[in-house]
Amino acid sequence: MKILVTGCAGFIGMYVCERLLAAGEDVVGIDNLNDYYAVSLKEARLARLAPHANFRFQRLDLADREGMAALFAAERPRRVIHLAAQAGVRYSLKNPNAYADSNLTGFVNVLEGCRHQRVEHLVYASSSSVYGGNTRMPFAEGDNVDHPVSLYAATKKANELMAHAYSHLYGLPTTGLRFFTVYGPWGRPDMAYFGFTKAILEGRAIDVYNEGRMQRDFTYIDDIVEGVLRIAERPPAANPAFDKERPDPAGSWAPYRVMNIGNHQPVELMEFIATLEQALGREAVKNFLPMQDGDVPATYADTAALRAATGFAPSTPLAEGIARFVAWYRAYYA
């Protein structure tokens, strides 16, 4: 099977490609290798994929309409796993146009490619950020998500709406996956745990926002990838019994769904830092600060839908995942 993976040089994208290639699939990967963070890390991820004979890479920007159309026409993938996006909540406060180009225009180009090539399933990365100002925990797919607190979150919510329109109009099966705070080896340097590790090893203070009164549903990369691949094999079906008078945001009369992938176990930020300190063998100097704009105090995934659909739910303990990340970090940056 030929599968297109966008963002193949990204954190999750690299691991998804590796698993698909190990299973013997024919993988076409695209990435624009932008400099949002160190391009050298993206190139190192690509170097892990390059030796596979059934992997082909094309440097391409999602916002390139003609390039994307040509790619889909030439490759004709059966499935698409769309992981490319402009990531980061805080960066969206500084450079909103990057999010419009990649997450909105780019997503339209992906949808159009899938429509014209009759892709059998589009799986795309949404985000736990869509839950925005919600305070009822755990976050469930059927919750209202109409109050984003960052432009990044708004673009991810927009992706879900756009996908539904294409599922309804063209019968395109789409699944949006709301990832919860993904961490692990080969991760993104803009993530807090990555910056904490660098600062602690260099003897610098770490910035701890909201005075440390934060909770995150940290989800290890292997669990995320397992969820992505299991869902990719199960395209959603239309629900003819869908109640339009009491609509469930998680489903539809069209072949559409959204689903959480999280650890279902929120962790206090101070506990997370203590776990990292133990793995590093060093204590952090902490600089306590107020909450940042665009941030939320807690995330917590309801994973009942994922378990029902796939028989799987993330379960990697935080201490185990952090130990693996620290071992990779020491080796990579040695």
mmCIF file of C-alpha atoms in Angstrom:
data_model
loop_
_atom_site.group_PDB
_atom_site.id
_atom_site.type_symbol
_atom_site.label_atom_id
_atom_site.label_comp_id
_atom_site.label_asym_id
_atom_site.label_seq_id
_atom_site.Cartn_x
_atom_site.Cartn_y
_atom_site.Cartn_z
ATOM 1 C CA MET A 1 0.000 0.000 0.000
ATOM 2 C CA LYS A 2 1.230 3.483 -0.831
ATOM 3 C CA ILE A 3 0.861 5.889 2.068
ATOM 4 C CA LEU A 4 1.619 9.609 2.017
ATOM 5 C CA VAL A 5 2.996 10.996 5.281
ATOM 6 C CA THR A 6 3.241 14.763 5.527
ATOM 7 C CA GLY A 7 5.715 16.176 8.037
ATOM 8 C CA CYS A 8 7.900 13.092 7.702
ATOM 9 C CA ALA A 9 10.923 14.944 9.114
ATOM 10 C CA GLY A 10 8.945 15.918 12.193
ATOM 11 C CA PHE A 11 8.893 14.233 15.579
ATOM 12 C CA ILE A 12 5.775 12.096 15.155
ATOM 13 C CA GLY A 13 6.179 11.845 11.377
ATOM 14 C CA MET A 14 9.568 10.116 11.579
ATOM 15 C CA TYR A 15 8.283 7.452 13.944
ATOM 16 C CA VAL A 16 5.133 6.848 11.888
ATOM 17 C CA CYS A 17 7.241 6.404 8.751
ATOM 18 C CA GLU A 18 9.580 3.983 10.525
ATOM 19 C CA ARG A 19 6.696 1.809 11.660
ATOM 20 C CA LEU A 20 5.078 1.806 8.211
ATOM 21 C CA LEU A 21 8.362 0.961 6.512
ATOM 22 C CA ALA A 22 9.019 -1.864 8.973
ATOM 23 C CA ALA A 23 5.612 -3.256 8.019
ATOM 24 C CA GLY A 24 6.605 -3.238 4.332
ATOM 25 C CA GLU A 25 4.456 -0.312 3.224
ATOM 26 C CA ASP A 26 5.431 2.023 0.379
ATOM 27 C CA VAL A 27 5.869 5.444 2.019
ATOM 28 C CA VAL A 28 6.060 8.825 0.328
ATOM 29 C CA GLY A 29 7.149 11.541 2.761
ATOM 30 C CA ILE A 30 7.032 15.296 2.345
ATOM 31 C CA ASP A 31 8.340 18.110 4.535
ATOM 32 C CA ASN A 32 9.348 21.710 3.919
ATOM 33 C CA LEU A 33 12.217 21.536 6.457
ATOM 34 C CA ASN A 34 11.427 25.009 7.781
ATOM 35 C CA ASP A 35 13.619 26.636 10.416
ATOM 36 C CA TYR A 36 11.035 26.917 13.206
ATOM 37 C CA TYR A 37 13.576 24.833 15.101
ATOM 38 C CA ALA A 38 16.980 23.400 14.150
ATOM 39 C CA VAL A 39 16.879 22.018 10.610
ATOM 40 C CA SER A 40 19.791 19.736 11.538
ATOM 41 C CA LEU A 41 17.486 17.747 13.828
ATOM 42 C CA LYS A 42 14.959 17.307 11.005
ATOM 43 C CA GLU A 43 17.735 16.219 8.650
ATOM 44 C CA ALA A 44 18.947 13.695 11.230
ATOM 45 C CA ARG A 45 15.455 12.235 11.432
ATOM 46 C CA LEU A 46 15.313 11.989 7.642
ATOM 47 C CA ALA A 47 18.679 10.221 7.658
ATOM 48 C CA ARG A 48 17.043 7.415 9.655
ATOM 49 C CA LEU A 49 14.447 6.935 6.920
ATOM 50 C CA ALA A 50 16.672 7.348 3.848
ATOM 51 C CA PRO A 51 18.169 3.800 3.831
ATOM 52 C CA HIS A 52 14.737 2.225 3.268
ATOM 53 C CA ALA A 53 14.238 1.283 -0.388
ATOM 54 C CA ASN A 54 10.473 1.811 -0.159
ATOM 55 C CA PHE A 55 10.761 5.371 1.189
ATOM 56 C CA ARG A 56 10.778 8.428 -1.069
ATOM 57 C CA PHE A 57 11.162 11.982 0.163
ATOM 58 C CA GLN A 58 10.130 15.195 -1.524
ATOM 59 C CA ARG A 59 10.819 18.628 -0.071
ATOM 60 C CA LEU A 60 7.527 20.426 -0.493
ATOM 61 C CA ASP A 61 5.535 23.118 1.290
ATOM 62 C CA LEU A 62 1.880 22.373 2.025
ATOM 63 C CA ALA A 63 0.920 25.871 0.862
ATOM 64 C CA ASP A 64 2.295 25.156 -2.650
ATOM 65 C CA ARG A 65 -1.008 24.429 -4.388
ATOM 66 C CA GLU A 66 0.437 23.328 -7.730
ATOM 67 C CA GLY A 67 3.173 21.271 -6.088
ATOM 68 C CA MET A 68 0.716 19.469 -3.830
ATOM 69 C CA ALA A 69 -1.674 18.752 -6.700
ATOM 70 C CA ALA A 70 1.191 17.362 -8.787
ATOM 71 C CA LEU A 71 2.372 15.201 -5.894
ATOM 72 C CA PHE A 72 -1.039 13.618 -5.388
ATOM 73 C CA ALA A 73 -1.514 13.080 -9.130
ATOM 74 C CA ALA A 74 1.891 11.411 -9.499
ATOM 75 C CA GLU A 75 1.827 9.253 -6.365
ATOM 76 C CA ARG A 76 -1.891 8.445 -6.013
ATOM 77 C CA PRO A 77 -1.664 7.351 -2.356
ATOM 78 C CA ARG A 78 -4.333 5.101 -0.908
ATOM 79 C CA ARG A 79 -4.051 6.607 2.549
ATOM 80 C CA VAL A 80 -2.750 9.919 3.864
ATOM 81 C CA ILE A 81 -1.384 10.542 7.354
ATOM 82 C CA HIS A 82 -1.200 14.304 7.625
ATOM 83 C CA LEU A 83 1.147 15.383 10.423
ATOM 84 C CA ALA A 84 2.729 18.498 8.914
ATOM 85 C CA ALA A 85 1.693 21.799 10.492
ATOM 86 C CA GLN A 86 3.030 24.951 11.991
ATOM 87 C CA ALA A 87 3.235 23.854 15.607
ATOM 88 C CA GLY A 88 3.502 25.751 18.865
ATOM 89 C CA VAL A 89 1.019 27.795 20.861
ATOM 90 C CA ARG A 90 3.357 30.630 21.849
ATOM 91 C CA TYR A 91 4.822 31.132 18.383
ATOM 92 C CA SER A 92 1.290 31.709 17.064
ATOM 93 C CA LEU A 93 1.194 34.919 19.116
ATOM 94 C CA LYS A 94 4.233 36.221 17.234
ATOM 95 C CA ASN A 95 3.808 34.889 13.699
ATOM 96 C CA PRO A 96 0.129 34.202 12.948
ATOM 97 C CA ASN A 97 0.614 34.194 9.177
ATOM 98 C CA ALA A 98 2.720 31.030 9.403
ATOM 99 C CA TYR A 99 -0.307 29.242 10.859
ATOM 100 C CA ALA A 100 -2.651 30.533 8.180
ATOM 101 C CA ASP A 101 -0.284 29.381 5.418
ATOM 102 C CA SER A 102 0.456 25.907 6.763
ATOM 103 C CA ASN A 103 -2.536 24.938 8.882
ATOM 104 C CA LEU A 104 -5.303 26.487 6.793
ATOM 105 C CA THR A 105 -4.148 26.890 3.181
ATOM 106 C CA GLY A 106 -1.960 23.803 3.470
ATOM 107 C CA PHE A 107 -4.797 21.714 4.875
ATOM 108 C CA VAL A 108 -7.098 22.718 2.009
ATOM 109 C CA ASN A 109 -4.440 21.491 -0.417
ATOM 110 C CA VAL A 110 -4.269 18.159 1.412
ATOM 111 C CA LEU A 111 -8.057 17.813 1.356
ATOM 112 C CA GLU A 112 -8.170 18.632 -2.361
ATOM 113 C CA GLY A 113 -5.497 16.061 -3.126
ATOM 114 C CA CYS A 114 -7.365 13.419 -1.164
ATOM 115 C CA ARG A 115 -10.651 14.276 -2.891
ATOM 116 C CA HIS A 116 -9.312 14.148 -6.432
ATOM 117 C CA GLN A 117 -7.355 10.924 -5.874
ATOM 118 C CA ARG A 118 -10.166 9.246 -3.939
ATOM 119 C CA VAL A 119 -7.992 8.521 -0.905
ATOM 120 C CA GLU A 120 -9.563 5.788 1.219
ATOM 121 C CA HIS A 121 -8.713 7.423 4.564
ATOM 122 C CA LEU A 122 -7.248 10.762 5.653
ATOM 123 C CA VAL A 123 -5.858 10.729 9.190
ATOM 124 C CA TYR A 124 -4.734 14.164 10.357
ATOM 125 C CA ALA A 125 -3.207 15.684 13.474
ATOM 126 C CA SER A 126 -5.516 17.825 15.523
ATOM 127 C CA SER A 127 -4.574 18.855 19.061
ATOM 128 C CA SER A 128 -5.732 18.845 22.664
ATOM 129 C CA SER A 129 -5.456 22.639 22.331
ATOM 130 C CA VAL A 130 -8.891 22.683 20.696
ATOM 131 C CA TYR A 131 -10.464 22.202 24.139
ATOM 132 C CA GLY A 132 -9.361 25.772 24.909
ATOM 133 C CA GLY A 133 -11.148 27.282 27.877
ATOM 134 C CA ASN A 134 -12.981 24.069 28.835
ATOM 135 C CA THR A 135 -12.634 23.157 32.503
ATOM 136 C CA ARG A 136 -14.653 19.935 32.697
ATOM 137 C CA MET A 137 -12.250 17.008 32.949
ATOM 138 C CA PRO A 138 -11.418 14.694 31.331
ATOM 139 C CA PHE A 139 -11.730 16.257 27.895
ATOM 140 C CA ALA A 140 -14.098 14.154 25.774
ATOM 141 C CA GLU A 141 -14.556 14.286 22.021
ATOM 142 C CA GLY A 142 -18.229 15.148 22.446
ATOM 143 C CA ASP A 143 -17.422 18.333 24.388
ATOM 144 C CA ASN A 144 -18.010 21.728 22.838
ATOM 145 C CA VAL A 145 -14.731 23.190 21.549
ATOM 146 C CA ASP A 146 -15.843 26.615 20.369
ATOM 147 C CA HIS A 147 -13.639 28.676 22.702
ATOM 148 C CA PRO A 148 -9.976 28.410 21.623
ATOM 149 C CA VAL A 149 -7.425 30.473 23.545
ATOM 150 C CA SER A 150 -4.733 30.613 20.842
ATOM 151 C CA LEU A 151 -4.645 30.983 17.077
ATOM 152 C CA TYR A 152 -2.887 27.605 16.873
ATOM 153 C CA ALA A 153 -5.871 25.981 18.591
ATOM 154 C CA ALA A 154 -8.268 27.850 16.308
ATOM 155 C CA THR A 155 -6.509 26.515 13.196
ATOM 156 C CA LYS A 156 -6.734 22.946 14.520
ATOM 157 C CA LYS A 157 -10.439 23.363 15.211
ATOM 158 C CA ALA A 158 -10.781 24.793 11.700
ATOM 159 C CA ASN A 159 -9.098 21.663 10.321
ATOM 160 C CA GLU A 160 -11.764 19.514 11.958
ATOM 161 C CA LEU A 161 -14.533 21.648 10.443
ATOM 162 C CA MET A 162 -12.923 21.610 7.002
ATOM 163 C CA ALA A 163 -12.495 17.837 7.162
ATOM 164 C CA HIS A 164 -16.165 17.418 8.016
ATOM 165 C CA ALA A 165 -17.184 19.496 5.000
ATOM 166 C CA TYR A 166 -15.158 17.215 2.699
ATOM 167 C CA SER A 167 -16.485 14.084 4.395
ATOM 168 C CA HIS A 168 -20.018 15.356 3.813
ATOM 169 C CA LEU A 169 -19.589 16.726 0.289
ATOM 170 C CA TYR A 170 -17.317 14.068 -1.206
ATOM 171 C CA GLY A 171 -17.611 11.037 1.055
ATOM 172 C CA LEU A 172 -13.940 11.356 2.070
ATOM 173 C CA PRO A 173 -13.331 9.314 5.253
ATOM 174 C CA THR A 174 -11.472 11.555 7.717
ATOM 175 C CA THR A 175 -10.230 11.086 11.269
ATOM 176 C CA GLY A 176 -8.827 13.938 13.337
ATOM 177 C CA LEU A 177 -6.554 12.884 16.194
ATOM 178 C CA ARG A 178 -6.291 15.192 19.181
ATOM 179 C CA PHE A 179 -2.787 14.578 20.537
ATOM 180 C CA PHE A 180 -2.022 15.319 24.185
ATOM 181 C CA THR A 181 1.485 16.666 25.041
ATOM 182 C CA VAL A 182 3.652 14.223 23.102
ATOM 183 C CA TYR A 183 7.173 13.625 24.434
ATOM 184 C CA GLY A 184 10.091 11.259 23.899
ATOM 185 C CA PRO A 185 13.390 10.787 22.026
ATOM 186 C CA TRP A 186 13.802 12.875 18.858
ATOM 187 C CA GLY A 187 11.229 15.329 20.207
ATOM 188 C CA ARG A 188 10.675 18.982 19.365
ATOM 189 C CA PRO A 189 13.133 21.432 20.958
ATOM 190 C CA ASP A 190 10.363 24.013 21.480
ATOM 191 C CA MET A 191 8.566 21.732 23.948
ATOM 192 C CA ALA A 192 8.985 22.563 27.643
ATOM 193 C CA TYR A 193 10.523 19.232 28.674
ATOM 194 C CA PHE A 194 13.216 19.637 25.994
ATOM 195 C CA GLY A 195 14.063 23.164 27.123
ATOM 196 C CA PHE A 196 14.058 22.071 30.773
ATOM 197 C CA THR A 197 16.583 19.337 30.027
ATOM 198 C CA LYS A 198 18.917 21.685 28.170
ATOM 199 C CA ALA A 199 18.759 24.332 30.878
ATOM 200 C CA ILE A 200 19.271 21.904 33.766
ATOM 201 C CA LEU A 201 22.309 20.320 32.140
ATOM 202 C CA GLU A 202 23.758 23.777 31.457
ATOM 203 C CA GLY A 203 23.105 24.954 35.025
ATOM 204 C CA ARG A 204 20.558 27.589 34.007
ATOM 205 C CA ALA A 205 17.214 28.307 35.643
ATOM 206 C CA ILE A 206 14.028 26.950 34.086
ATOM 207 C CA ASP A 207 10.902 29.070 33.668
ATOM 208 C CA VAL A 208 7.945 27.467 35.429
ATOM 209 C CA TYR A 209 4.699 29.134 34.392
ATOM 210 C CA ASN A 210 1.519 29.561 36.414
ATOM 211 C CA GLU A 211 3.729 29.228 39.521
ATOM 212 C CA GLY A 212 3.949 25.504 38.752
ATOM 213 C CA ARG A 213 0.180 24.952 39.120
ATOM 214 C CA MET A 214 -0.201 23.207 35.777
ATOM 215 C CA GLN A 215 -1.268 19.716 34.758
ATOM 216 C CA ARG A 216 -0.522 17.974 31.471
ATOM 217 C CA ASP A 217 -1.536 14.606 30.074
ATOM 218 C CA PHE A 218 1.971 13.637 28.925
ATOM 219 C CA THR A 219 1.821 10.944 26.229
ATOM 220 C CA TYR A 220 4.862 8.959 25.142
ATOM 221 C CA ILE A 221 5.690 8.929 21.436
ATOM 222 C CA ASP A 222 5.390 5.148 20.995
ATOM 223 C CA ASP A 223 1.827 5.269 22.321
ATOM 224 C CA ILE A 224 0.930 8.103 19.961
ATOM 225 C CA VAL A 225 2.285 6.220 16.944
ATOM 226 C CA GLU A 226 0.516 3.005 17.912
ATOM 227 C CA GLY A 227 -2.750 4.910 18.100
ATOM 228 C CA VAL A 228 -2.186 6.631 14.750
ATOM 229 C CA LEU A 229 -1.460 3.385 12.931
ATOM 230 C CA ARG A 230 -4.381 1.489 14.453
ATOM 231 C CA ILE A 231 -6.778 4.281 13.553
ATOM 232 C CA ALA A 232 -5.367 4.531 10.013
ATOM 233 C CA GLU A 233 -6.469 0.949 9.405
ATOM 234 C CA ARG A 234 -10.034 1.731 10.478
ATOM 235 C CA PRO A 235 -11.679 4.376 8.258
ATOM 236 C CA PRO A 236 -14.804 5.881 9.831
ATOM 237 C CA ALA A 237 -18.205 4.950 8.496
ATOM 238 C CA ALA A 238 -21.192 7.228 8.111
ATOM 239 C CA ASN A 239 -23.689 7.021 10.964
ATOM 240 C CA PRO A 240 -27.201 6.972 9.493
ATOM 241 C CA ALA A 241 -28.652 7.223 13.016
ATOM 242 C CA PHE A 242 -26.842 10.502 13.737
ATOM 243 C CA ASP A 243 -29.212 12.823 15.613
ATOM 244 C CA LYS A 244 -29.117 16.251 13.976
ATOM 245 C CA GLU A 245 -31.349 17.724 16.673
ATOM 246 C CA ARG A 246 -28.780 16.778 19.349
ATOM 247 C CA PRO A 247 -25.571 16.577 17.294
ATOM 248 C CA ASP A 248 -22.514 14.872 18.766
ATOM 249 C CA PRO A 249 -19.391 16.855 17.771
ATOM 250 C CA ALA A 250 -17.338 13.639 17.699
ATOM 251 C CA GLY A 251 -19.345 11.967 14.915
ATOM 252 C CA SER A 252 -21.516 12.635 11.880
ATOM 253 C CA TRP A 253 -23.902 11.317 9.256
ATOM 254 C CA ALA A 254 -20.767 11.583 7.054
ATOM 255 C CA PRO A 255 -17.667 9.305 7.295
ATOM 256 C CA TYR A 256 -16.026 11.593 9.853
ATOM 257 C CA ARG A 257 -14.769 11.421 13.429
ATOM 258 C CA VAL A 258 -12.390 13.023 15.895
ATOM 259 C CA MET A 259 -10.563 11.110 18.607
ATOM 260 C CA ASN A 260 -8.289 11.782 21.577
ATOM 261 C CA ILE A 261 -4.897 10.111 21.960
ATOM 262 C CA GLY A 262 -3.614 10.779 25.461
ATOM 263 C CA ASN A 263 -2.283 8.958 28.480
ATOM 264 C CA HIS A 264 -5.503 9.515 30.488
ATOM 265 C CA GLN A 265 -3.333 10.446 33.466
ATOM 266 C CA PRO A 266 -2.635 14.157 34.026
ATOM 267 C CA VAL A 267 0.592 14.956 35.870
ATOM 268 C CA GLU A 268 1.350 18.029 37.969
ATOM 269 C CA LEU A 269 4.100 20.113 36.388
ATOM 270 C CA MET A 270 6.190 20.002 39.562
ATOM 271 C CA GLU A 271 5.961 16.205 39.598
ATOM 272 C CA PHE A 272 7.059 16.150 35.977
ATOM 273 C CA ILE A 273 10.054 18.353 36.776
ATOM 274 C CA ALA A 274 10.968 16.115 39.740
ATOM 275 C CA THR A 275 10.879 13.067 37.448
ATOM 276 C CA LEU A 276 13.150 14.835 34.973
ATOM 277 C CA GLU A 277 15.529 15.901 37.761
ATOM 278 C CA GLN A 278 15.793 12.301 38.927
ATOM 279 C CA ALA A 279 16.560 11.056 35.411
ATOM 280 C CA LEU A 280 19.208 13.753 34.935
ATOM 281 C CA GLY A 281 20.692 13.390 38.404
ATOM 282 C CA ARG A 282 20.514 17.160 38.883
ATOM 283 C CA GLU A 283 18.188 19.587 40.590
ATOM 284 C CA ALA A 284 16.668 22.423 38.586
ATOM 285 C CA VAL A 285 16.843 26.075 39.567
ATOM 286 C CA LYS A 286 13.253 27.237 39.135
ATOM 287 C CA ASN A 287 12.044 30.652 38.052
ATOM 288 C CA PHE A 288 8.320 30.817 38.867
ATOM 289 C CA LEU A 289 6.243 32.986 36.539
ATOM 290 C CA PRO A 290 2.540 33.773 35.879
ATOM 291 C CA MET A 291 0.448 31.959 33.275
ATOM 292 C CA GLN A 292 1.337 32.762 29.661
ATOM 293 C CA ASP A 293 -1.161 34.046 27.116
ATOM 294 C CA GLY A 294 -2.654 31.233 25.070
ATOM 295 C CA ASP A 295 -1.894 28.587 27.692
ATOM 296 C CA VAL A 296 -4.339 26.453 29.703
ATOM 297 C CA PRO A 297 -3.973 25.239 33.295
ATOM 298 C CA ALA A 298 -4.686 21.547 32.617
ATOM 299 C CA THR A 299 -5.227 18.882 29.977
ATOM 300 C CA TYR A 300 -6.687 15.417 30.554
ATOM 301 C CA ALA A 301 -7.755 13.010 27.803
ATOM 302 C CA ASP A 302 -10.813 10.800 27.871
ATOM 303 C CA THR A 303 -9.607 7.815 25.813
ATOM 304 C CA ALA A 304 -12.746 5.657 25.893
ATOM 305 C CA ALA A 305 -13.399 6.193 22.168
ATOM 306 C CA LEU A 306 -9.850 5.162 21.248
ATOM 307 C CA ARG A 307 -10.111 1.995 23.337
ATOM 308 C CA ALA A 308 -13.497 1.144 21.845
ATOM 309 C CA ALA A 309 -12.290 1.654 18.273
ATOM 310 C CA THR A 310 -8.890 -0.042 18.512
ATOM 311 C CA GLY A 311 -8.620 -1.978 21.767
ATOM 312 C CA PHE A 312 -5.618 0.181 22.643
ATOM 313 C CA ALA A 313 -4.900 3.024 25.033
ATOM 314 C CA PRO A 314 -1.568 4.696 25.894
ATOM 315 C CA SER A 315 0.026 3.391 29.079
ATOM 316 C CA THR A 316 3.769 4.186 29.136
ATOM 317 C CA PRO A 317 4.671 5.396 32.657
ATOM 318 C CA LEU A 318 6.121 8.903 32.829
ATOM 319 C CA ALA A 319 9.336 7.816 34.573
ATOM 320 C CA GLU A 320 10.026 5.249 31.849
ATOM 321 C CA GLY A 321 9.374 7.674 29.018
ATOM 322 C CA ILE A 322 11.473 10.439 30.566
ATOM 323 C CA ALA A 323 14.378 8.045 31.174
ATOM 324 C CA ARG A 324 14.344 7.089 27.492
ATOM 325 C CA PHE A 325 14.262 10.727 26.431
ATOM 326 C CA VAL A 326 17.164 11.672 28.702
ATOM 327 C CA ALA A 327 19.260 8.751 27.426
ATOM 328 C CA TRP A 328 18.623 9.865 23.828
ATOM 329 C CA TYR A 329 19.334 13.530 24.639
ATOM 330 C CA ARG A 330 22.679 12.737 26.250
ATOM 331 C CA ALA A 331 23.682 10.580 23.299
ATOM 332 C CA TYR A 332 22.482 12.942 20.550
ATOM 333 C CA TYR A 333 23.975 16.101 22.058
ATOM 334 C CA ALA A 334 27.106 14.451 23.427
#
